[in-house]
mmCIF file of C-alpha atoms and ligand atoms in Angstrom:
data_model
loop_
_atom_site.group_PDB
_atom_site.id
_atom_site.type_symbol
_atom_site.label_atom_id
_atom_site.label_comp_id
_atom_site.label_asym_id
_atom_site.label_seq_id
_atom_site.Cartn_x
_atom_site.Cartn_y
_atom_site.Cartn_z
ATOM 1 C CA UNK A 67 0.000 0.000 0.000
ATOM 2 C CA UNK A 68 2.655 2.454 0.693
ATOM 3 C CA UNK A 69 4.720 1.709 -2.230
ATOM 4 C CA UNK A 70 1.410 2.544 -4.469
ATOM 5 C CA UNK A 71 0.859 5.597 -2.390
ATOM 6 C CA UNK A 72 4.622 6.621 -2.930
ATOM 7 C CA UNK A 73 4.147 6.095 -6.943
ATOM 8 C CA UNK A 74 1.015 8.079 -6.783
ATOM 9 C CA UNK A 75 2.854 11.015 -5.336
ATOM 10 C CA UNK A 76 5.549 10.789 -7.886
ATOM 11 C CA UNK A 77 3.089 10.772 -10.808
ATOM 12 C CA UNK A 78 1.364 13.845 -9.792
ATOM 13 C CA UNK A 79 4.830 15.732 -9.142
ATOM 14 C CA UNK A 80 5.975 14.866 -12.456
ATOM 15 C CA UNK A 81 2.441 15.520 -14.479
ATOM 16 C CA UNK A 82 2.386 19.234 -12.619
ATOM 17 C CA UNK A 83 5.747 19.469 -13.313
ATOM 18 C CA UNK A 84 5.181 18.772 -17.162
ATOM 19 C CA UNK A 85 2.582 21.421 -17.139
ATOM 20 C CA UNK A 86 4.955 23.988 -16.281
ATOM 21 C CA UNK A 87 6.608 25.823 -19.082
ATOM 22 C CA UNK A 88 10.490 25.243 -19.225
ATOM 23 C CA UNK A 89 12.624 28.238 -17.803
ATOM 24 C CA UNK A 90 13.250 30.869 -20.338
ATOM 25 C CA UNK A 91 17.278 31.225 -20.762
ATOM 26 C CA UNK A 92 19.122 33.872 -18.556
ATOM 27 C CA UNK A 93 21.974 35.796 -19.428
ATOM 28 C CA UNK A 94 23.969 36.937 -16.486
ATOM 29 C CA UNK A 95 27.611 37.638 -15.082
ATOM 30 C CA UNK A 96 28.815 39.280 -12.025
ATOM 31 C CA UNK A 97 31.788 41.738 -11.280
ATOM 32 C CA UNK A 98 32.865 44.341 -9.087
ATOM 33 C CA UNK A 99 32.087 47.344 -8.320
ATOM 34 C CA UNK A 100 32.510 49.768 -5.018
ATOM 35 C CA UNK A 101 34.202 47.058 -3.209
ATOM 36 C CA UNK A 102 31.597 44.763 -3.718
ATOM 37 C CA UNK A 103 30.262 42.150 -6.034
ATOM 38 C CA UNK A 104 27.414 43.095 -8.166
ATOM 39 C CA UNK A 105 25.066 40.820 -10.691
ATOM 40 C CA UNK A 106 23.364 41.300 -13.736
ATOM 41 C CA UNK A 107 20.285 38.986 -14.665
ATOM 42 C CA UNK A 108 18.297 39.065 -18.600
ATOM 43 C CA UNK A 109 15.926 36.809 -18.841
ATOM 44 C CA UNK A 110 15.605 35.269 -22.603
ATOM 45 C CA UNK A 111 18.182 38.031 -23.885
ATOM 46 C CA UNK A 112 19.230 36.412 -26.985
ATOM 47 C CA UNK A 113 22.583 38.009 -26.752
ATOM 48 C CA UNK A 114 25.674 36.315 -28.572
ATOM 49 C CA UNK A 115 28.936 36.445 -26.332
ATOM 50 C CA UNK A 116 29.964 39.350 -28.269
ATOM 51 C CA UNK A 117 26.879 41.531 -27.731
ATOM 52 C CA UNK A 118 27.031 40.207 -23.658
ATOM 53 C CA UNK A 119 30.528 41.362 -23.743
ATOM 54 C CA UNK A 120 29.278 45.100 -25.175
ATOM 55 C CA UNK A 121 26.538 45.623 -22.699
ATOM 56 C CA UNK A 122 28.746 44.125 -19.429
ATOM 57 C CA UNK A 123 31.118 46.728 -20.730
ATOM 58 C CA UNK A 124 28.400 49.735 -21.093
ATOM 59 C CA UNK A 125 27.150 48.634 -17.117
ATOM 60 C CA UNK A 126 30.575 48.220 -15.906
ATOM 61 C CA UNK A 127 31.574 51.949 -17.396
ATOM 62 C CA UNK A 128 27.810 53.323 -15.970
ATOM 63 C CA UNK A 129 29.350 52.167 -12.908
ATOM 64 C CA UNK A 130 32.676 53.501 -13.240
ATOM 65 C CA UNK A 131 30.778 57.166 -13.906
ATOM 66 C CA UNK A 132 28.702 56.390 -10.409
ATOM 67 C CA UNK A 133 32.160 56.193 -8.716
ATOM 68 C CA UNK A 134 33.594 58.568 -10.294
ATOM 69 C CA UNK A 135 31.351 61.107 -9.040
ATOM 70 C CA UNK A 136 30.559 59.380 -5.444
ATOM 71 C CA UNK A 137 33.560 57.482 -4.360
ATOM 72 C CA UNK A 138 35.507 58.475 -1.097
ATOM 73 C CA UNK A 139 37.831 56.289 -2.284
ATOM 74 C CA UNK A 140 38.943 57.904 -5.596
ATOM 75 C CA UNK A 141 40.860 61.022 -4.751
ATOM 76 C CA UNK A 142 39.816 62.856 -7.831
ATOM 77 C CA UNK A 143 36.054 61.957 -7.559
ATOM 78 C CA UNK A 144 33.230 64.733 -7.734
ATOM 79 C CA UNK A 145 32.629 63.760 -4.367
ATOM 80 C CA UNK A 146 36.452 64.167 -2.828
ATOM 81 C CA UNK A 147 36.667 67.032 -4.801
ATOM 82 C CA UNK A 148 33.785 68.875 -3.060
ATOM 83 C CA UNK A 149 35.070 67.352 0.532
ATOM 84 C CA UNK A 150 38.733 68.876 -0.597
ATOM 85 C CA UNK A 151 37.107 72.370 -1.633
ATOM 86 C CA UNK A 152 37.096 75.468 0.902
ATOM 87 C CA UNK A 153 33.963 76.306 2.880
ATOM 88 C CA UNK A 154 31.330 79.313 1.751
ATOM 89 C CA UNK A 155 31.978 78.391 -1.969
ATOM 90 C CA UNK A 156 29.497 77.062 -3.855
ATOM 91 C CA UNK A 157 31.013 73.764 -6.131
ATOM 92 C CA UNK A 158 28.890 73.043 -9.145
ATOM 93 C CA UNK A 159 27.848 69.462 -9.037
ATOM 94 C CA UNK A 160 26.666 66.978 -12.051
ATOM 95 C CA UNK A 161 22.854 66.031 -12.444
ATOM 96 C CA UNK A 162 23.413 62.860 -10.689
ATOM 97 C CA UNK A 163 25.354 63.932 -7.926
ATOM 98 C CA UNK A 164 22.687 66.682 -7.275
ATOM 99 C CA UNK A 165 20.145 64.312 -7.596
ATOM 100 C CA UNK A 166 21.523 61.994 -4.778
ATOM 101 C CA UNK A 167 22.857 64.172 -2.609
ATOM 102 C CA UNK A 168 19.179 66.068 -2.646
ATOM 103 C CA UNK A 169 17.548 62.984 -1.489
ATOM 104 C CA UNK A 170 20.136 62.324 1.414
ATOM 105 C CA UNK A 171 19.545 65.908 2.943
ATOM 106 C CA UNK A 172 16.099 65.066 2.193
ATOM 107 C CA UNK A 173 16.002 62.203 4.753
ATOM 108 C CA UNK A 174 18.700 63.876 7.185
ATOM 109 C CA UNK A 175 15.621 66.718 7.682
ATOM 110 C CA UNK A 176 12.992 64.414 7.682
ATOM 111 C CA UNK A 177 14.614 61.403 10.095
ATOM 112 C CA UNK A 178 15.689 64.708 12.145
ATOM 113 C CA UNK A 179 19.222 63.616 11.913
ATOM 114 C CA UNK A 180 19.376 60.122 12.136
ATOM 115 C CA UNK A 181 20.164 59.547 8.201
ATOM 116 C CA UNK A 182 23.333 62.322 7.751
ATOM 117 C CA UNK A 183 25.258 62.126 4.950
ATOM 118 C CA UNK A 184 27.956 63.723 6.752
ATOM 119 C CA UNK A 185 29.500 61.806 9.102
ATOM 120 C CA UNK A 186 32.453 60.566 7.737
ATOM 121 C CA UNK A 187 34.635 61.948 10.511
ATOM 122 C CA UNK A 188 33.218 59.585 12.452
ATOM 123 C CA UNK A 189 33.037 56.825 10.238
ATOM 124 C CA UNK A 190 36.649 56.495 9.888
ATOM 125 C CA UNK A 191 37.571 57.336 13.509
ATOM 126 C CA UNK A 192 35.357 54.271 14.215
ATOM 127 C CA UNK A 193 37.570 52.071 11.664
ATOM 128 C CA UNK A 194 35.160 52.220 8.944
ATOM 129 C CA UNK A 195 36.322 54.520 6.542
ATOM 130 C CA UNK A 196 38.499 55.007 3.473
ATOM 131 C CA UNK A 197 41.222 56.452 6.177
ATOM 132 C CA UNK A 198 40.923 54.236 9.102
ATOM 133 C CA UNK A 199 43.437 52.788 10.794
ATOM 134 C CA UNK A 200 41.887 51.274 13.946
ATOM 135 C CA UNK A 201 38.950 49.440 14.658
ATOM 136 C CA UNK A 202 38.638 50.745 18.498
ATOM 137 C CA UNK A 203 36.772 52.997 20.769
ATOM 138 C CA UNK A 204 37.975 56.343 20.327
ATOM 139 C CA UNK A 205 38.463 58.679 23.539
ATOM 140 C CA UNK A 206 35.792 61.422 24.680
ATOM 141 C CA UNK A 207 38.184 64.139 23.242
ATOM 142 C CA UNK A 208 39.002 62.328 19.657
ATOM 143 C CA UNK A 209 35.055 61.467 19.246
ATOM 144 C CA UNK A 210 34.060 65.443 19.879
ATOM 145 C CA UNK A 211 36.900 66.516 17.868
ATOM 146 C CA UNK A 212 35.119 64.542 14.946
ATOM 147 C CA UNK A 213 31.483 64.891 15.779
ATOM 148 C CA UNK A 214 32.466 68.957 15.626
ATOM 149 C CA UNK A 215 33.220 68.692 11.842
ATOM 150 C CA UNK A 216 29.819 66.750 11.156
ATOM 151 C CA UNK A 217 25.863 68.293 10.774
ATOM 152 C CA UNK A 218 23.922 68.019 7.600
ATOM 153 C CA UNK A 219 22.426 71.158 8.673
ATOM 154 C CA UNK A 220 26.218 72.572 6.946
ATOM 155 C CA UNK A 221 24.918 72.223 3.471
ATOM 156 C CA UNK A 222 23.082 73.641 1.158
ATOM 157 C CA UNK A 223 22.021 72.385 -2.538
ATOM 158 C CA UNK A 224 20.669 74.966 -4.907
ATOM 159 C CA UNK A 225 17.946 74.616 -7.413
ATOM 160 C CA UNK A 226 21.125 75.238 -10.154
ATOM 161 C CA UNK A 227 23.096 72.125 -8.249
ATOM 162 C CA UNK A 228 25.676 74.448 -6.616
ATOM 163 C CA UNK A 229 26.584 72.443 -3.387
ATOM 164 C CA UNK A 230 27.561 74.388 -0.223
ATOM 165 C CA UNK A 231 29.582 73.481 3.282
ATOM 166 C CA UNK A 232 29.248 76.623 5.595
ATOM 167 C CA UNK A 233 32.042 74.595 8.106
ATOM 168 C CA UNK A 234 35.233 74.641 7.127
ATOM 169 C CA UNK A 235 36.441 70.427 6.792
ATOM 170 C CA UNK A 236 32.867 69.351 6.436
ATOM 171 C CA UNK A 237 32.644 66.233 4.269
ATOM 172 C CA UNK A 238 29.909 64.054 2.155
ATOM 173 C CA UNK A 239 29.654 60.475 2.488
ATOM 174 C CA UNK A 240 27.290 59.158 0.061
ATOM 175 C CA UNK A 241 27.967 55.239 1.231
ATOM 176 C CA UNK A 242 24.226 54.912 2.547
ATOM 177 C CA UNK A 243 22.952 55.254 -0.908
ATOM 178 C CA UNK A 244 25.120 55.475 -3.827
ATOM 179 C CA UNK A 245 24.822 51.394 -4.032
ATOM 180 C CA UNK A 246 20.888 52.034 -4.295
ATOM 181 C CA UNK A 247 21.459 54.204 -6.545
ATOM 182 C CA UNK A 248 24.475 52.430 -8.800
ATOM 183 C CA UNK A 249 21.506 49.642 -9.148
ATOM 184 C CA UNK A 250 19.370 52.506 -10.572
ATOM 185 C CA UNK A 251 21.752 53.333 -13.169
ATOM 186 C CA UNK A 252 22.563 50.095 -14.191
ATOM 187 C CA UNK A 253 18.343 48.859 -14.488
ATOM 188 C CA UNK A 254 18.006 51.949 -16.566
ATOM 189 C CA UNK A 255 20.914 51.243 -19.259
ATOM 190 C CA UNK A 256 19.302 47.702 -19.393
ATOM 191 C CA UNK A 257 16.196 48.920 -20.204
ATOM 192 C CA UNK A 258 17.073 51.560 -22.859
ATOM 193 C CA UNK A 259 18.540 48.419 -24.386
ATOM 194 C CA UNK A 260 15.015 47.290 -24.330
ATOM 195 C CA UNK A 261 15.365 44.165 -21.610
ATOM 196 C CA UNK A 262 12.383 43.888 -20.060
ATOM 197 C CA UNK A 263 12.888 41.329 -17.365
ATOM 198 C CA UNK A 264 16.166 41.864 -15.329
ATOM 199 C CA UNK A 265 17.587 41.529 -12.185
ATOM 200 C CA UNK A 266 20.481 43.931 -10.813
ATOM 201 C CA UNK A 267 22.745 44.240 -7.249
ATOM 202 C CA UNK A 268 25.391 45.732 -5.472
ATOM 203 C CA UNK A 269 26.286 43.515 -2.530
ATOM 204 C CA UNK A 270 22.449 44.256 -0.689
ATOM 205 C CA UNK A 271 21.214 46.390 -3.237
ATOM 206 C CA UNK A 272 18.776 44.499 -5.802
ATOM 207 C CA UNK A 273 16.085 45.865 -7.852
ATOM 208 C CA UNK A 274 14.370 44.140 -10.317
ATOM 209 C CA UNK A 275 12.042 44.723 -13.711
ATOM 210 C CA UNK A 276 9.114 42.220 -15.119
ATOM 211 C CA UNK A 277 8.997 38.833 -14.704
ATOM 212 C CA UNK A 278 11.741 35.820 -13.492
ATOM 213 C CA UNK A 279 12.986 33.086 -15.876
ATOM 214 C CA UNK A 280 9.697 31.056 -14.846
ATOM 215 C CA UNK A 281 7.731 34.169 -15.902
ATOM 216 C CA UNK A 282 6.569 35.174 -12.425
ATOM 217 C CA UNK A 283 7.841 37.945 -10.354
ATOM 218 C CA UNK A 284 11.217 37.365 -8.822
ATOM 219 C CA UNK A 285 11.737 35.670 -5.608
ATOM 220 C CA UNK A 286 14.432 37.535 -3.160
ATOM 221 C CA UNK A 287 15.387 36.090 -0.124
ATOM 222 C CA UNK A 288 15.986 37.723 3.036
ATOM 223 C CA UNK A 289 18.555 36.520 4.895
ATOM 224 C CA UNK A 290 18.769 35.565 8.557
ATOM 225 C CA UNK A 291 21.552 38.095 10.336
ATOM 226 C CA UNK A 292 24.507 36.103 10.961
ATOM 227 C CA UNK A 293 28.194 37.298 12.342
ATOM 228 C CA UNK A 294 29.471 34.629 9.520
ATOM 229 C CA UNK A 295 27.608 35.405 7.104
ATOM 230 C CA UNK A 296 27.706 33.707 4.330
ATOM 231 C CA UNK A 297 26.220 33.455 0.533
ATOM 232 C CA UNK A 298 23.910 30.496 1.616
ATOM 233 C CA UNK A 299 23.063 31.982 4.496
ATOM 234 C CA UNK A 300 19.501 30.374 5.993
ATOM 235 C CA UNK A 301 16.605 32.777 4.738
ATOM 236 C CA UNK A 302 14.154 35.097 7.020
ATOM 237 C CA UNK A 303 11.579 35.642 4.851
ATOM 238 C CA UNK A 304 11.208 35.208 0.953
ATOM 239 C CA UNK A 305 9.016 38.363 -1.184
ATOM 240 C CA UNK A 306 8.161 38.179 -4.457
ATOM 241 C CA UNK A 307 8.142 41.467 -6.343
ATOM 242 C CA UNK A 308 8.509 43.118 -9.570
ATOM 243 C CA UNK A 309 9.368 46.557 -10.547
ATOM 244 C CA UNK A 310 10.618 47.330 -7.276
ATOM 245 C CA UNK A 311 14.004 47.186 -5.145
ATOM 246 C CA UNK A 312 14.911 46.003 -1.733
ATOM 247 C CA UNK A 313 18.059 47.078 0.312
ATOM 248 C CA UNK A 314 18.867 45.181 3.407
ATOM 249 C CA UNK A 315 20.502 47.390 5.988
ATOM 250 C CA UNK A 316 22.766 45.422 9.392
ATOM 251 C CA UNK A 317 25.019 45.115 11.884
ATOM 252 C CA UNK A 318 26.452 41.720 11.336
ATOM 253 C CA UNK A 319 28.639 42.623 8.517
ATOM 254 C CA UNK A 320 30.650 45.081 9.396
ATOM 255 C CA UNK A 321 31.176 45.060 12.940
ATOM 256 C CA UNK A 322 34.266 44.588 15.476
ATOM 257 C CA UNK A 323 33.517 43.919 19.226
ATOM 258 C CA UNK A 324 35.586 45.652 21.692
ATOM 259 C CA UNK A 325 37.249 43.575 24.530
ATOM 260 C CA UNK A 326 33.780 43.547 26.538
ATOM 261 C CA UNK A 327 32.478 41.512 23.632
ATOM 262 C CA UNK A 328 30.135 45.012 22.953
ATOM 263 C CA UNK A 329 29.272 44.921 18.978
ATOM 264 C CA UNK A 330 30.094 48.471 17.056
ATOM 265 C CA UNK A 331 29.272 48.346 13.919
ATOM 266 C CA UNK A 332 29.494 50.617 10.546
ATOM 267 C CA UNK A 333 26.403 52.674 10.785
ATOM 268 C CA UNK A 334 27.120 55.549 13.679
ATOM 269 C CA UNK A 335 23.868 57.225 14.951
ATOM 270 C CA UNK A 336 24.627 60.897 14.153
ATOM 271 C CA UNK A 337 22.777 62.239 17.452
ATOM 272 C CA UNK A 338 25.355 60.422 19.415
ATOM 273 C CA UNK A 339 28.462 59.883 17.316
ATOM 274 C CA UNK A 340 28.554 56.605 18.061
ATOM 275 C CA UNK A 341 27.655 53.174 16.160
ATOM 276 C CA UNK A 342 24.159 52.545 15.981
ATOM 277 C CA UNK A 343 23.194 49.895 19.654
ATOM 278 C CA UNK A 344 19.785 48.700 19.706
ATOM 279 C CA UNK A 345 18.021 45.405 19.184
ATOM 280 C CA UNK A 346 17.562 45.599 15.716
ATOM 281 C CA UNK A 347 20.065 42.967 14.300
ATOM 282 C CA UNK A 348 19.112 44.105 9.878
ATOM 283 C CA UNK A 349 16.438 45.489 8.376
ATOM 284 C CA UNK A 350 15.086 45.303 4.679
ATOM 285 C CA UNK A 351 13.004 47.782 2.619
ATOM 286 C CA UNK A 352 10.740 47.230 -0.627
ATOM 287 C CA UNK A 353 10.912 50.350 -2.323
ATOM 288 C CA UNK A 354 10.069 51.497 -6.087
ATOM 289 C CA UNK A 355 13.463 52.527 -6.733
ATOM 290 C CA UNK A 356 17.176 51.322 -5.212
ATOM 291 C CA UNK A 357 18.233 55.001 -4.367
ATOM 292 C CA UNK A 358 15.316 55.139 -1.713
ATOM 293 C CA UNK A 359 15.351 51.402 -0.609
ATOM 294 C CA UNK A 360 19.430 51.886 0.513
ATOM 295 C CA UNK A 361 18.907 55.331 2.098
ATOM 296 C CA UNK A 362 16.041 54.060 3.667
ATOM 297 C CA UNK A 363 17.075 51.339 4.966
ATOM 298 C CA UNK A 364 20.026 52.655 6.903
ATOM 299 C CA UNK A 365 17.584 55.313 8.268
ATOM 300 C CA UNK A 366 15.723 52.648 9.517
ATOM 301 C CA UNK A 367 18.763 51.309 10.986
ATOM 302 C CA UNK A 368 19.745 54.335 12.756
ATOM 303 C CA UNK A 369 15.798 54.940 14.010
ATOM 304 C CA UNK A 370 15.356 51.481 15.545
ATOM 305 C CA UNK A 371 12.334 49.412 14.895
ATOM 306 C CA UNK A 372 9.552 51.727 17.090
ATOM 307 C CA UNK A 373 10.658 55.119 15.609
ATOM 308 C CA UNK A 374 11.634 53.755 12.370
ATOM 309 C CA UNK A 375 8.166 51.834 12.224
ATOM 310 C CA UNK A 376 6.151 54.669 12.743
ATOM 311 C CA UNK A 377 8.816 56.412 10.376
ATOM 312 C CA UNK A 378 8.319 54.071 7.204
ATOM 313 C CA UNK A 379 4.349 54.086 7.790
ATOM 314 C CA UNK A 380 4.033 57.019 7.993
ATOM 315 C CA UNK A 381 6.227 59.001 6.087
ATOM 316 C CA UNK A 382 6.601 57.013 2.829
ATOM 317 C CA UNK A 383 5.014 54.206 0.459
ATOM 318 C CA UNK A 384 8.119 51.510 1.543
ATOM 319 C CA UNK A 385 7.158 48.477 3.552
ATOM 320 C CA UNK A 386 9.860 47.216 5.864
ATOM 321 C CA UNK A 387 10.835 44.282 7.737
ATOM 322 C CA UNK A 388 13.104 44.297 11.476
ATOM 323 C CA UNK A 389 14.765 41.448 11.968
ATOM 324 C CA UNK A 390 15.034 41.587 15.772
ATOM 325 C CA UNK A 391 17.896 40.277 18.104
ATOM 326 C CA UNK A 392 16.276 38.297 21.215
ATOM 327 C CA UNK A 393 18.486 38.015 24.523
ATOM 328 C CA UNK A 394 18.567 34.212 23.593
ATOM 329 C CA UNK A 395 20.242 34.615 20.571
ATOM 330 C CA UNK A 396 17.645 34.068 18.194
ATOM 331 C CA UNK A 397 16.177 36.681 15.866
ATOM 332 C CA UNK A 398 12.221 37.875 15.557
ATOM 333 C CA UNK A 399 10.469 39.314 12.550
ATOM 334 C CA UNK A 400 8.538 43.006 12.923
ATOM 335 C CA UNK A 401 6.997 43.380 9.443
ATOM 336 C CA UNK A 402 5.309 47.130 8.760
ATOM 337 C CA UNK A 403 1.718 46.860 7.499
ATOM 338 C CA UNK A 404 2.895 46.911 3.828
ATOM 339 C CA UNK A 405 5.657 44.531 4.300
ATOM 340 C CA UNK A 406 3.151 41.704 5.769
ATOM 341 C CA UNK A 407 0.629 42.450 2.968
ATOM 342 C CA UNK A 408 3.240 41.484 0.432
ATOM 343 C CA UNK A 409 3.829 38.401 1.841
ATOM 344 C CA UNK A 410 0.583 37.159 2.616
HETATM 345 P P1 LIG B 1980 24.214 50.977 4.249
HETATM 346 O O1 LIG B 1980 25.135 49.801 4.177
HETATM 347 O O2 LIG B 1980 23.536 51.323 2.974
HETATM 348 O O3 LIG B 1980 23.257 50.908 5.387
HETATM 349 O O4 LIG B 1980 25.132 52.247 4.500
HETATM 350 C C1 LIG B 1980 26.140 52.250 5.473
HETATM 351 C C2 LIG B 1980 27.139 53.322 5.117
HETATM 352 O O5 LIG B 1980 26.523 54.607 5.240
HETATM 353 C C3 LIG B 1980 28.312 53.359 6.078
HETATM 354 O O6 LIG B 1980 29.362 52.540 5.620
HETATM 355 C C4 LIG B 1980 28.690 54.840 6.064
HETATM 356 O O7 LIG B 1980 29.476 55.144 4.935
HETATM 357 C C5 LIG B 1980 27.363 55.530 5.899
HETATM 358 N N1 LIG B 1980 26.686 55.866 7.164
HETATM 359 C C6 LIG B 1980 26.924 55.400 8.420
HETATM 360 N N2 LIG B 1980 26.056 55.911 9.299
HETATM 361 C C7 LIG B 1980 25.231 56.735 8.583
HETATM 362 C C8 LIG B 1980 24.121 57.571 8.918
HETATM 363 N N3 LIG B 1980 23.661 57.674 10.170
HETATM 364 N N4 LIG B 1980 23.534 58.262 7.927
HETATM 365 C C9 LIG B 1980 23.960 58.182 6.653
HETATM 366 N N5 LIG B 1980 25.012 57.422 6.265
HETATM 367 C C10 LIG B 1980 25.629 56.703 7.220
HETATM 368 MG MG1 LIG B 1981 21.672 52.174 2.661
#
């Protein structure tokens, strides 16, 4: 009886799986980018190796521009060039740059503070930064010293994309979104190629057009926080969406503990100089575009999950999910209203 029961089963796995349409072809590669790894996805692109090579090297120079005018690492970038240039002088800034740097002052005045784009004093006196040395707790007079030369408050963006620092050594960090934002680029050179169905990341930056290879919306995993992380990391939650990005914001990947065991990790609330200590271990955004899913999701970070619920509920269209670090080691899941109706 149980061996006909067992063939039953099989029958009706393969006959459904039969009815299913094969997987359309995908053409996809990864590479690097802002010291990370990021992924391109076409579904049925009917691209010759030649014509994949073209387009990987049209993304790859989009991405090149991106850095080019938001790196802190290149010296000569738009964005070290502004952090370089004297105080009470307006610096002209590209389209883009204006762009981005209008919707991180954006959320610095409407997270009152918590997002700054400014803060990379801090950033690097915590070890995180292009010109860190240590990964340590800094002294009282070494963290004021460097909380004096932050405040988004400092600058100004005019309508004509003149940028302005009114404190002499103030500096932009655009790390908290230019990922989001790199994904942007990169979705919208793939569709003025005319691919309709794609998939694009920076390290937790994805956003993603149409339909998957199975011709349903694409299936992202969230994973669960984890100080090893790893690629194959066990999931959280799973969303399906389409037309739409998700950023995943944490403090389990780049973290050191100091010799109490304490965790400091890369994203410093601004109101106290320090890295970000709460309960929330990550948190991940749905948002229409990657610029606003990465910027939001670090505020969200910095807010916590009561302010930064009330925050994505009521201040934008996003839905959210807190992953939550229990006492006992395990994690819990705070969806916001929007997050649980996608997943319903
Ligand atoms: P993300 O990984 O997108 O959450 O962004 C983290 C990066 O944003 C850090 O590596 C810093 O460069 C920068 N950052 C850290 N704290 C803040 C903050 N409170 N507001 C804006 N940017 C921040
Ligand atoms: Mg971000």
């Amino acid at each position: 009886m149980k061996i006909v029961l067992a063939a039953a089963v099989l029958l009706t796995a393969v006959s459904s799986a039969q009815q299913l349409p094969p997987p359309l072809p995908v053409t996809a590669w990864q590479g690097r980018t802002m010291g990370s790894d990021y992924t391109v996805k076409i579904v049925d692109a009917k691209l010759d190796p030649a014509a994949t090579e073209g387009l990987k090297r049209e993304i790859e120079e989009v991405l090149a521009e991106v850095n080019r005018q938001m790196s802190n690492y290149l010296t000569d970038s738009e964005l070290s060039r502004f952090n370089r240039a004297p105080a009470n002088q307006p610096f002209k800034v590209s389209g883009d740059f204006a762009r981005v740097s209008r919707f991180a002052l954006e959320l610095s005045r409407t997270s009152q503070g918590a997002f700054d784009p400014t803060l990379g004093p801090l950033i690097n006196l915590w070890g995180f930064g292009e010109q860190s040395r240590k990964q340590e707790i800094p002294s009282p007079a070494a963290l004021a010293e460097a909380k004096a030369k932050t405040g988004w408050s400092h600058l100004t963006l005019s309508e004509e994309g003149m940028l302005t620092k009114d404190l002499p050594g103030l500096a932009l960090d655009l790390g908290a979104v230019a990922k989001g934002f790199g994904v942007d680029r990169m979705i919208a050179t793939l569709q003025a190629r005319g691919f309709k169905n794609c998939y694009a990341s920076i390290a937790g930056e994805v956003r993603v057009t149409g339909k998957n290879p199975r011709g349903t919306k694409w299936n992202l995993g969230i994973s669960l926080p984890s100080d090893n992380w790893r690629e194959d990391q066990p999931m959280a939650a799973q969303v399906a969406i389409s037309d739409r990005a998700l950023s995943t914001s944490g403090d389990y990947q780049k973290f050191f503990r100091d010799a109490s065991g304490r965790r400091h990790c890369h994203i410093i609330d601004a109101r106290t100089g320090s890295p970000v200590q709460h309960d929330v271990a990550g948190i991940t955004v749905v948002a229409p575009d990657g610029m606003t899913a990465d910027g939001l999701s670090t505020t969200l970070f910095v807010l916590g999950s009561v302010e930064g619920m009330k925050y994505i509920e009521a201040r934008t269209d996003a839905a959210a999910l807190f992953i939550i670090r229990q006492n006992d080691g395990t994690f819990r899941q705070l969806p916001s209203s929007r997050f649980a109706a996608m997943t319903r």
